[in-house]
Tab-separated table of C-alpha atoms and ligand atoms in Angstrom:
chain	number	residue	atom	x	y	z
A	1	UNK	CA	-2.806	-5.573	62.012
A	2	UNK	CA	-5.962	-4.814	60.164
A	3	UNK	CA	-8.782	-5.077	62.680
A	4	UNK	CA	-12.349	-5.782	61.630
A	5	UNK	CA	-13.463	-2.154	61.931
A	6	UNK	CA	-10.556	-0.831	59.815
A	7	UNK	CA	-11.182	-3.563	57.288
A	8	UNK	CA	-14.845	-2.550	56.968
A	9	UNK	CA	-13.938	1.145	56.625
A	10	UNK	CA	-11.401	0.329	53.961
A	11	UNK	CA	-13.809	-1.850	51.996
A	12	UNK	CA	-16.471	0.874	52.118
A	13	UNK	CA	-13.915	3.391	50.840
A	14	UNK	CA	-12.619	1.231	47.998
A	15	UNK	CA	-16.207	0.269	47.173
A	16	UNK	CA	-17.196	3.900	46.750
A	17	UNK	CA	-14.076	4.546	44.691
A	18	UNK	CA	-15.003	1.685	42.421
A	19	UNK	CA	-18.554	2.956	41.956
A	20	UNK	CA	-17.167	6.443	41.265
A	21	UNK	CA	-14.928	4.957	38.600
A	22	UNK	CA	-17.855	3.084	37.155
A	23	UNK	CA	-19.848	6.329	36.968
A	24	UNK	CA	-17.096	8.310	35.269
A	25	UNK	CA	-16.486	5.411	32.911
A	26	UNK	CA	-20.196	5.406	32.068
A	27	UNK	CA	-20.048	9.146	31.407
A	28	UNK	CA	-16.983	8.813	29.211
A	29	UNK	CA	-18.537	5.990	27.251
A	30	UNK	CA	-21.747	7.938	26.666
A	31	UNK	CA	-20.210	9.556	23.597
A	32	UNK	CA	-22.504	10.668	20.802
A	33	UNK	CA	-21.856	7.747	18.448
A	34	UNK	CA	-22.101	6.620	15.816
A	35	UNK	CA	-22.028	9.957	14.052
A	36	UNK	CA	-20.980	11.300	10.663
A	37	UNK	CA	-20.413	14.888	9.551
A	38	UNK	CA	-19.459	16.247	6.160
A	39	UNK	CA	-18.921	19.474	4.295
A	40	UNK	CA	-21.554	21.463	2.411
A	41	UNK	CA	-25.240	20.794	1.753
A	42	UNK	CA	-24.413	17.893	-0.518
A	43	UNK	CA	-22.890	16.191	2.517
A	44	UNK	CA	-26.431	15.282	3.541
A	45	UNK	CA	-26.875	12.620	0.847
A	46	UNK	CA	-23.350	11.384	1.477
A	47	UNK	CA	-24.123	11.079	5.202
A	48	UNK	CA	-27.270	9.084	4.406
A	49	UNK	CA	-25.130	6.567	2.539
A	50	UNK	CA	-22.512	6.473	5.293
A	51	UNK	CA	-25.262	5.944	7.855
A	52	UNK	CA	-26.351	2.707	6.186
A	53	UNK	CA	-23.042	1.313	7.452
A	54	UNK	CA	-22.674	3.231	10.718
A	55	UNK	CA	-26.270	2.650	11.801
A	56	UNK	CA	-25.831	-1.083	11.278
A	57	UNK	CA	-22.760	-1.168	13.517
A	58	UNK	CA	-20.255	-1.050	10.650
A	59	UNK	CA	-16.821	0.523	10.541
A	60	UNK	CA	-16.226	4.272	10.195
A	61	UNK	CA	-13.671	3.585	7.468
A	62	UNK	CA	-16.213	1.754	5.309
A	63	UNK	CA	-18.806	4.416	6.038
A	64	UNK	CA	-16.705	7.393	4.942
A	65	UNK	CA	-15.624	5.659	1.760
A	66	UNK	CA	-19.203	4.729	0.847
A	67	UNK	CA	-20.463	8.190	1.818
A	68	UNK	CA	-18.154	10.282	-0.335
A	69	UNK	CA	-18.704	8.016	-3.331
A	70	UNK	CA	-22.157	9.604	-3.660
A	71	UNK	CA	-20.954	13.078	-4.736
A	72	UNK	CA	-18.051	11.492	-6.633
A	73	UNK	CA	-20.537	9.755	-8.925
A	74	UNK	CA	-22.962	12.679	-9.200
A	75	UNK	CA	-22.506	14.521	-12.536
A	76	UNK	CA	-24.492	17.492	-11.178
A	77	UNK	CA	-21.831	18.068	-8.557
A	78	UNK	CA	-19.153	19.971	-10.459
A	79	UNK	CA	-16.581	20.073	-7.708
A	80	UNK	CA	-16.132	16.384	-6.916
A	81	UNK	CA	-15.413	13.330	-9.092
A	82	UNK	CA	-17.344	12.622	-12.284
A	83	UNK	CA	-18.570	15.866	-13.842
A	84	UNK	CA	-16.032	17.933	-11.916
A	85	UNK	CA	-14.860	21.125	-13.601
A	86	UNK	CA	-11.556	20.614	-15.413
A	87	UNK	CA	-8.211	22.342	-15.186
A	88	UNK	CA	-7.315	25.095	-17.646
A	89	UNK	CA	-6.362	22.470	-20.248
A	90	UNK	CA	-9.787	20.842	-20.032
A	91	UNK	CA	-8.570	17.835	-18.024
A	92	UNK	CA	-10.501	16.650	-14.971
A	93	UNK	CA	-7.898	15.754	-12.351
A	94	UNK	CA	-9.029	14.351	-9.032
A	95	UNK	CA	-7.520	14.448	-5.535
A	96	UNK	CA	-8.586	12.219	-2.637
A	97	UNK	CA	-7.384	10.764	0.640
A	98	UNK	CA	-8.598	8.496	3.402
A	99	UNK	CA	-7.399	7.818	6.960
A	100	UNK	CA	-8.418	5.304	9.601
A	101	UNK	CA	-8.325	5.048	13.392
A	102	UNK	CA	-4.913	3.358	13.379
A	103	UNK	CA	-3.197	6.162	11.508
A	104	UNK	CA	-3.219	4.219	8.239
A	105	UNK	CA	-3.732	6.487	5.278
A	106	UNK	CA	-3.752	6.564	1.494
A	107	UNK	CA	-3.959	9.267	-1.115
A	108	UNK	CA	-4.146	9.890	-4.846
A	109	UNK	CA	-3.322	13.179	-6.488
A	110	UNK	CA	-4.037	14.453	-9.957
A	111	UNK	CA	-5.755	11.209	-10.929
A	112	UNK	CA	-7.613	11.231	-14.260
A	113	UNK	CA	-10.316	8.985	-15.756
A	114	UNK	CA	-11.441	7.229	-12.576
A	115	UNK	CA	-14.872	7.813	-11.075
A	116	UNK	CA	-13.976	6.912	-7.476
A	117	UNK	CA	-10.573	8.267	-6.474
A	118	UNK	CA	-11.443	7.641	-2.805
A	119	UNK	CA	-11.525	3.896	-3.428
A	120	UNK	CA	-8.166	4.071	-5.194
A	121	UNK	CA	-6.788	6.011	-2.201
A	122	UNK	CA	-8.071	3.267	0.096
A	123	UNK	CA	-6.286	0.625	-1.968
A	124	UNK	CA	-3.071	2.663	-1.918
A	125	UNK	CA	-3.429	2.495	1.869
A	126	UNK	CA	-4.249	-1.187	2.013
A	127	UNK	CA	-2.288	-2.741	-0.822
A	128	UNK	CA	0.887	-0.727	-1.260
A	129	UNK	CA	3.781	0.164	1.028
A	130	UNK	CA	3.153	3.839	0.160
A	131	UNK	CA	0.841	6.643	1.218
A	132	UNK	CA	0.576	8.686	-1.987
A	133	UNK	CA	0.392	7.877	-5.704
A	134	UNK	CA	0.158	10.688	-8.246
A	135	UNK	CA	-0.870	11.222	-11.850
A	136	UNK	CA	-0.078	8.464	-14.281
A	137	UNK	CA	1.266	6.203	-11.533
A	138	UNK	CA	-2.031	6.493	-9.684
A	139	UNK	CA	-3.948	5.772	-12.895
A	140	UNK	CA	-1.845	2.709	-13.714
A	141	UNK	CA	-2.395	1.392	-10.198
A	142	UNK	CA	-6.157	1.993	-10.449
A	143	UNK	CA	-6.376	0.214	-13.798
A	144	UNK	CA	-4.337	-2.713	-12.479
A	145	UNK	CA	-6.798	-2.937	-9.591
A	146	UNK	CA	-9.674	-3.231	-12.057
A	147	UNK	CA	-11.092	0.295	-12.029
A	148	UNK	CA	-12.770	1.311	-15.275
A	149	UNK	CA	-11.215	4.072	-17.378
A	150	UNK	CA	-13.869	6.676	-18.176
A	151	UNK	CA	-14.202	10.209	-19.469
A	152	UNK	CA	-14.872	12.405	-16.429
A	153	UNK	CA	-15.621	15.559	-18.427
A	154	UNK	CA	-19.393	15.819	-18.866
A	155	UNK	CA	-20.832	17.965	-21.708
A	156	UNK	CA	-22.107	20.401	-19.095
A	157	UNK	CA	-18.707	20.880	-17.450
A	158	UNK	CA	-17.069	21.137	-20.864
A	159	UNK	CA	-19.485	23.932	-21.712
A	160	UNK	CA	-18.609	25.838	-18.525
A	161	UNK	CA	-14.894	25.388	-19.245
A	162	UNK	CA	-15.285	26.657	-22.824
A	163	UNK	CA	-17.147	29.681	-21.495
A	164	UNK	CA	-14.316	30.246	-19.017
A	165	UNK	CA	-11.722	30.029	-21.805
A	166	UNK	CA	-13.099	33.272	-23.254
A	167	UNK	CA	-11.561	35.209	-20.367
A	168	UNK	CA	-9.243	32.541	-18.906
A	169	UNK	CA	-9.254	34.403	-15.630
A	170	UNK	CA	-8.320	32.259	-12.641
A	171	UNK	CA	-10.429	33.537	-9.796
A	172	UNK	CA	-11.650	31.152	-7.103
A	173	UNK	CA	-15.212	32.128	-6.188
A	174	UNK	CA	-16.336	32.021	-2.584
A	175	UNK	CA	-18.962	29.263	-2.226
A	176	UNK	CA	-21.192	30.785	-4.862
A	177	UNK	CA	-24.040	28.349	-4.516
A	178	UNK	CA	-24.612	29.118	-0.889
A	179	UNK	CA	-24.378	32.832	-1.435
A	180	UNK	CA	-26.992	32.515	-4.148
A	181	UNK	CA	-29.258	30.604	-1.852
A	182	UNK	CA	-30.995	33.810	-0.718
A	183	UNK	CA	-31.735	34.758	-4.299
A	184	UNK	CA	-33.082	31.402	-5.299
A	185	UNK	CA	-33.716	29.093	-2.379
A	186	UNK	CA	-33.609	25.580	-3.728
A	187	UNK	CA	-31.797	22.690	-2.155
A	188	UNK	CA	-29.566	22.379	-5.198
A	189	UNK	CA	-28.790	24.786	-8.001
A	190	UNK	CA	-27.601	23.200	-11.204
A	191	UNK	CA	-24.577	24.507	-13.039
A	192	UNK	CA	-26.461	26.660	-15.497
A	193	UNK	CA	-28.533	28.270	-12.731
A	194	UNK	CA	-25.334	29.073	-10.839
A	195	UNK	CA	-23.773	30.472	-13.981
A	196	UNK	CA	-26.790	32.662	-14.749
A	197	UNK	CA	-27.163	34.002	-11.231
A	198	UNK	CA	-23.501	34.539	-10.487
A	199	UNK	CA	-22.136	35.333	-13.898
A	200	UNK	CA	-19.616	32.518	-13.504
A	201	UNK	CA	-19.203	28.915	-12.455
A	202	UNK	CA	-19.103	27.532	-8.963
A	203	UNK	CA	-15.444	26.715	-9.215
A	204	UNK	CA	-14.715	24.975	-5.957
A	205	UNK	CA	-16.176	22.854	-3.137
A	206	UNK	CA	-15.020	19.543	-1.763
A	207	UNK	CA	-16.498	16.761	0.248
A	208	UNK	CA	-14.668	16.116	3.486
A	209	UNK	CA	-16.290	13.575	5.786
A	210	UNK	CA	-15.331	12.368	9.255
A	211	UNK	CA	-17.146	9.739	11.275
A	212	UNK	CA	-17.080	7.822	14.537
A	213	UNK	CA	-18.516	4.310	14.605
A	214	UNK	CA	-20.299	2.430	17.381
A	215	UNK	CA	-16.928	1.187	18.658
A	216	UNK	CA	-15.719	4.750	19.051
A	217	UNK	CA	-13.256	4.521	16.151
A	218	UNK	CA	-12.743	7.526	13.911
A	219	UNK	CA	-12.027	7.686	10.187
A	220	UNK	CA	-12.162	10.328	7.478
A	221	UNK	CA	-12.247	10.818	3.717
A	222	UNK	CA	-11.789	13.826	1.508
A	223	UNK	CA	-12.290	13.999	-2.280
A	224	UNK	CA	-12.452	16.757	-4.867
A	225	UNK	CA	-11.828	17.830	-8.430
A	226	UNK	CA	-9.986	20.753	-6.854
A	227	UNK	CA	-10.053	24.349	-7.935
A	228	UNK	CA	-11.611	24.649	-11.352
A	229	UNK	CA	-9.342	25.950	-14.114
A	230	UNK	CA	-6.217	25.321	-12.018
A	231	UNK	CA	-2.867	24.787	-13.726
A	232	UNK	CA	-2.456	21.220	-14.922
A	233	UNK	CA	-0.744	19.267	-12.158
A	234	UNK	CA	-1.868	21.558	-9.361
A	235	UNK	CA	-2.722	19.710	-6.160
A	236	UNK	CA	-4.695	21.275	-3.339
A	237	UNK	CA	-5.042	20.442	0.331
A	238	UNK	CA	-7.694	17.746	-0.068
A	239	UNK	CA	-5.448	14.702	-0.737
A	240	UNK	CA	-2.719	15.834	1.649
A	241	UNK	CA	-2.832	14.052	4.992
A	242	UNK	CA	-2.682	16.739	7.681
A	243	UNK	CA	-3.918	19.484	5.358
A	244	UNK	CA	-7.279	18.383	3.921
A	245	UNK	CA	-7.844	15.592	6.429
A	246	UNK	CA	-6.465	14.296	9.693
A	247	UNK	CA	-7.584	11.624	12.125
A	248	UNK	CA	-6.172	10.881	15.565
A	249	UNK	CA	-8.209	8.234	17.302
A	250	UNK	CA	-7.250	9.538	20.757
A	251	UNK	CA	-8.505	13.044	20.056
A	252	UNK	CA	-10.699	13.591	17.015
A	253	UNK	CA	-10.750	14.186	13.287
A	254	UNK	CA	-10.896	17.223	11.026
A	255	UNK	CA	-11.278	18.091	7.369
A	256	UNK	CA	-11.253	21.240	5.273
A	257	UNK	CA	-12.662	22.916	2.224
A	258	UNK	CA	-11.823	26.109	0.381
A	259	UNK	CA	-8.662	27.471	-1.150
A	260	UNK	CA	-6.267	24.602	-0.619
A	261	UNK	CA	-3.067	26.616	-0.833
A	262	UNK	CA	-3.990	28.404	2.399
A	263	UNK	CA	-4.851	25.154	4.163
A	264	UNK	CA	-1.574	23.554	3.122
A	265	UNK	CA	0.372	26.539	4.470
A	266	UNK	CA	-0.943	25.924	7.985
A	267	UNK	CA	-1.346	22.115	7.718
A	268	UNK	CA	-4.916	22.945	8.648
A	269	UNK	CA	-6.627	19.691	9.606
A	270	UNK	CA	-3.685	18.541	11.697
A	271	UNK	CA	-3.686	21.935	13.374
A	272	UNK	CA	-7.384	21.584	14.230
A	273	UNK	CA	-6.841	18.123	15.746
A	274	UNK	CA	-3.874	19.351	17.781
A	275	UNK	CA	-5.961	22.272	19.060
A	276	UNK	CA	-8.638	19.796	20.154
A	277	UNK	CA	-5.889	17.839	21.929
A	278	UNK	CA	-5.100	21.018	23.852
A	279	UNK	CA	-8.713	21.145	25.024
A	280	UNK	CA	-10.440	23.332	22.443
A	281	UNK	CA	-13.950	22.338	21.405
A	282	UNK	CA	-14.283	21.302	17.741
A	283	UNK	CA	-15.770	24.685	16.811
A	284	UNK	CA	-13.141	26.673	18.685
A	285	UNK	CA	-10.340	24.558	17.240
A	286	UNK	CA	-11.676	25.290	13.745
A	287	UNK	CA	-11.970	28.985	14.605
A	288	UNK	CA	-8.376	29.135	15.851
A	289	UNK	CA	-7.128	27.529	12.632
A	290	UNK	CA	-9.124	30.003	10.529
A	291	UNK	CA	-7.697	32.885	12.567
A	292	UNK	CA	-4.196	31.587	11.896
A	293	UNK	CA	-4.834	31.804	8.139
A	294	UNK	CA	-6.370	35.261	8.314
A	295	UNK	CA	-3.612	36.604	10.575
A	296	UNK	CA	-0.966	35.651	8.026
A	297	UNK	CA	-2.578	37.733	5.343
A	298	UNK	CA	-5.700	39.679	6.359
A	299	UNK	CA	-6.036	41.444	2.982
A	300	UNK	CA	-5.906	38.272	0.933
A	301	UNK	CA	-8.276	36.528	3.334
A	302	UNK	CA	-11.026	39.009	2.419
A	303	UNK	CA	-11.470	37.386	-0.941
A	304	UNK	CA	-11.051	33.738	-0.187
A	305	UNK	CA	-12.886	31.004	1.609
A	306	UNK	CA	-11.523	28.314	3.894
A	307	UNK	CA	-13.719	26.219	6.173
A	308	UNK	CA	-12.816	23.551	8.724
A	309	UNK	CA	-15.046	20.856	10.137
A	310	UNK	CA	-14.167	18.751	13.206
A	311	UNK	CA	-15.409	15.918	15.392
A	312	UNK	CA	-13.985	14.893	18.768
A	313	UNK	CA	-13.975	11.585	20.635
A	314	UNK	CA	-17.087	12.532	22.585
A	315	UNK	CA	-18.992	12.935	19.338
A	316	UNK	CA	-19.068	16.715	19.663
A	317	UNK	CA	-18.697	18.523	16.366
A	318	UNK	CA	-18.241	22.039	15.051
A	319	UNK	CA	-17.078	24.107	12.113
A	320	UNK	CA	-15.733	27.524	11.312
A	321	UNK	CA	-15.006	29.368	8.075
A	322	UNK	CA	-13.511	32.659	6.961
A	323	UNK	CA	-16.610	33.692	5.010
A	324	UNK	CA	-20.245	33.065	5.631
A	325	UNK	CA	-22.020	30.523	3.470
A	326	UNK	CA	-20.074	27.438	4.546
A	327	UNK	CA	-22.506	24.701	5.536
A	328	UNK	CA	-22.069	21.179	6.832
A	329	UNK	CA	-24.272	18.152	7.317
A	330	UNK	CA	-24.636	15.979	10.425
A	331	UNK	CA	-26.202	12.571	10.902
A	332	UNK	CA	-26.502	10.547	14.099
A	333	UNK	CA	-29.266	8.482	15.650
A	334	UNK	CA	-30.734	11.641	17.162
A	335	UNK	CA	-30.256	14.225	14.428
A	336	UNK	CA	-30.004	14.742	10.691
A	337	UNK	CA	-29.492	18.286	9.517
A	338	UNK	CA	-27.585	20.842	7.509
A	339	UNK	CA	-25.970	23.490	9.703
A	340	UNK	CA	-24.668	26.916	8.674
A	341	UNK	CA	-21.061	27.040	9.843
A	342	UNK	CA	-20.050	30.064	11.885
A	343	UNK	CA	-17.621	32.432	10.230
A	344	UNK	CA	-15.349	35.399	10.833
A	345	UNK	CA	-17.154	37.618	8.353
B	401	SD4	C1	-8.711	22.523	-3.305
B	401	SD4	N1	-9.747	22.523	-1.162
B	401	SD4	O1	-8.447	21.857	-4.288
B	401	SD4	C2	-9.954	22.187	-2.535
B	401	SD4	C3	-11.115	22.863	-3.158
B	401	SD4	C4	-12.244	23.122	-2.245
B	401	SD4	O2	-14.027	24.413	-1.644
B	401	SD4	O3	-12.442	22.557	-1.233
B	401	SD4	N2	-13.032	24.087	-2.467
B	401	SD4	O4	-8.039	23.495	-2.965
């Protein structure tokens, strides 16, 4: 029989257990959210756009789509969307993917003539039974959905391509702009400044963005014109779910930039998320993934760049790259900044 004394002891015990649970619940729910992070300096303007949605209590999925549309539409940005540098045949081919907190995802690869491949990727996710549409199929779908057909090759990018044709040497450059920053510190170098200072174009960079909304849901988007002067039809990591982007709402989200072939080989963003699942911090998960790439081929890794960027469910974030010069941008209610990513070299 439960006497009065035992009953009181038991209630005190369960009461304290309940308050303990309440405390740990409060701690768990005190995640740093909403928050958005994205690759490179130009991620800052993209984050500002994403924040208009996140800061108003909107969905991470809407925020990442709106955010990456900023560099997609910016002709000065020659590595994403409109004004992107073309392939070796002079064709601007775009890659993009998007993923939400439920594991839904959509992707377009080698899409021409459309300013916002990320929005086409979202419609592939929402309106088709498929995950990926490529090339002409992706274009036909976009046109049927009412997207405008435009010429993505700006006179400036055409000029850089024609200059490149003189040597036709395919040689991905390691984040030139950021390496030039010491020589000419401006927040943005235009294409001709880059060309003059580096003796060649800035031939890759991608926007990858991951965000957590006020409800604690994660989403991500990744969009690029890929490696400049690539073979026609070449697809990098950016539109490949698991390589250029991965979201797992239980754990976190990751995205990548750099030489896509290397990221595909290790299914990089998925690897980073799985490392976070094992308990690694976002930065250490990114570092481990970078080490995996370098270990495979240390010699080759000396001349190429790969960077990962990750966010976990607590709103902690971090990045790591092979080479120095990889930067990323963060925006939350308490901070807005561009951070130099740590690197092996
Ligand atoms: C690609 N990962 O197409 C992209 C390019 C990039 O920094 O991110 N460069 O391989």
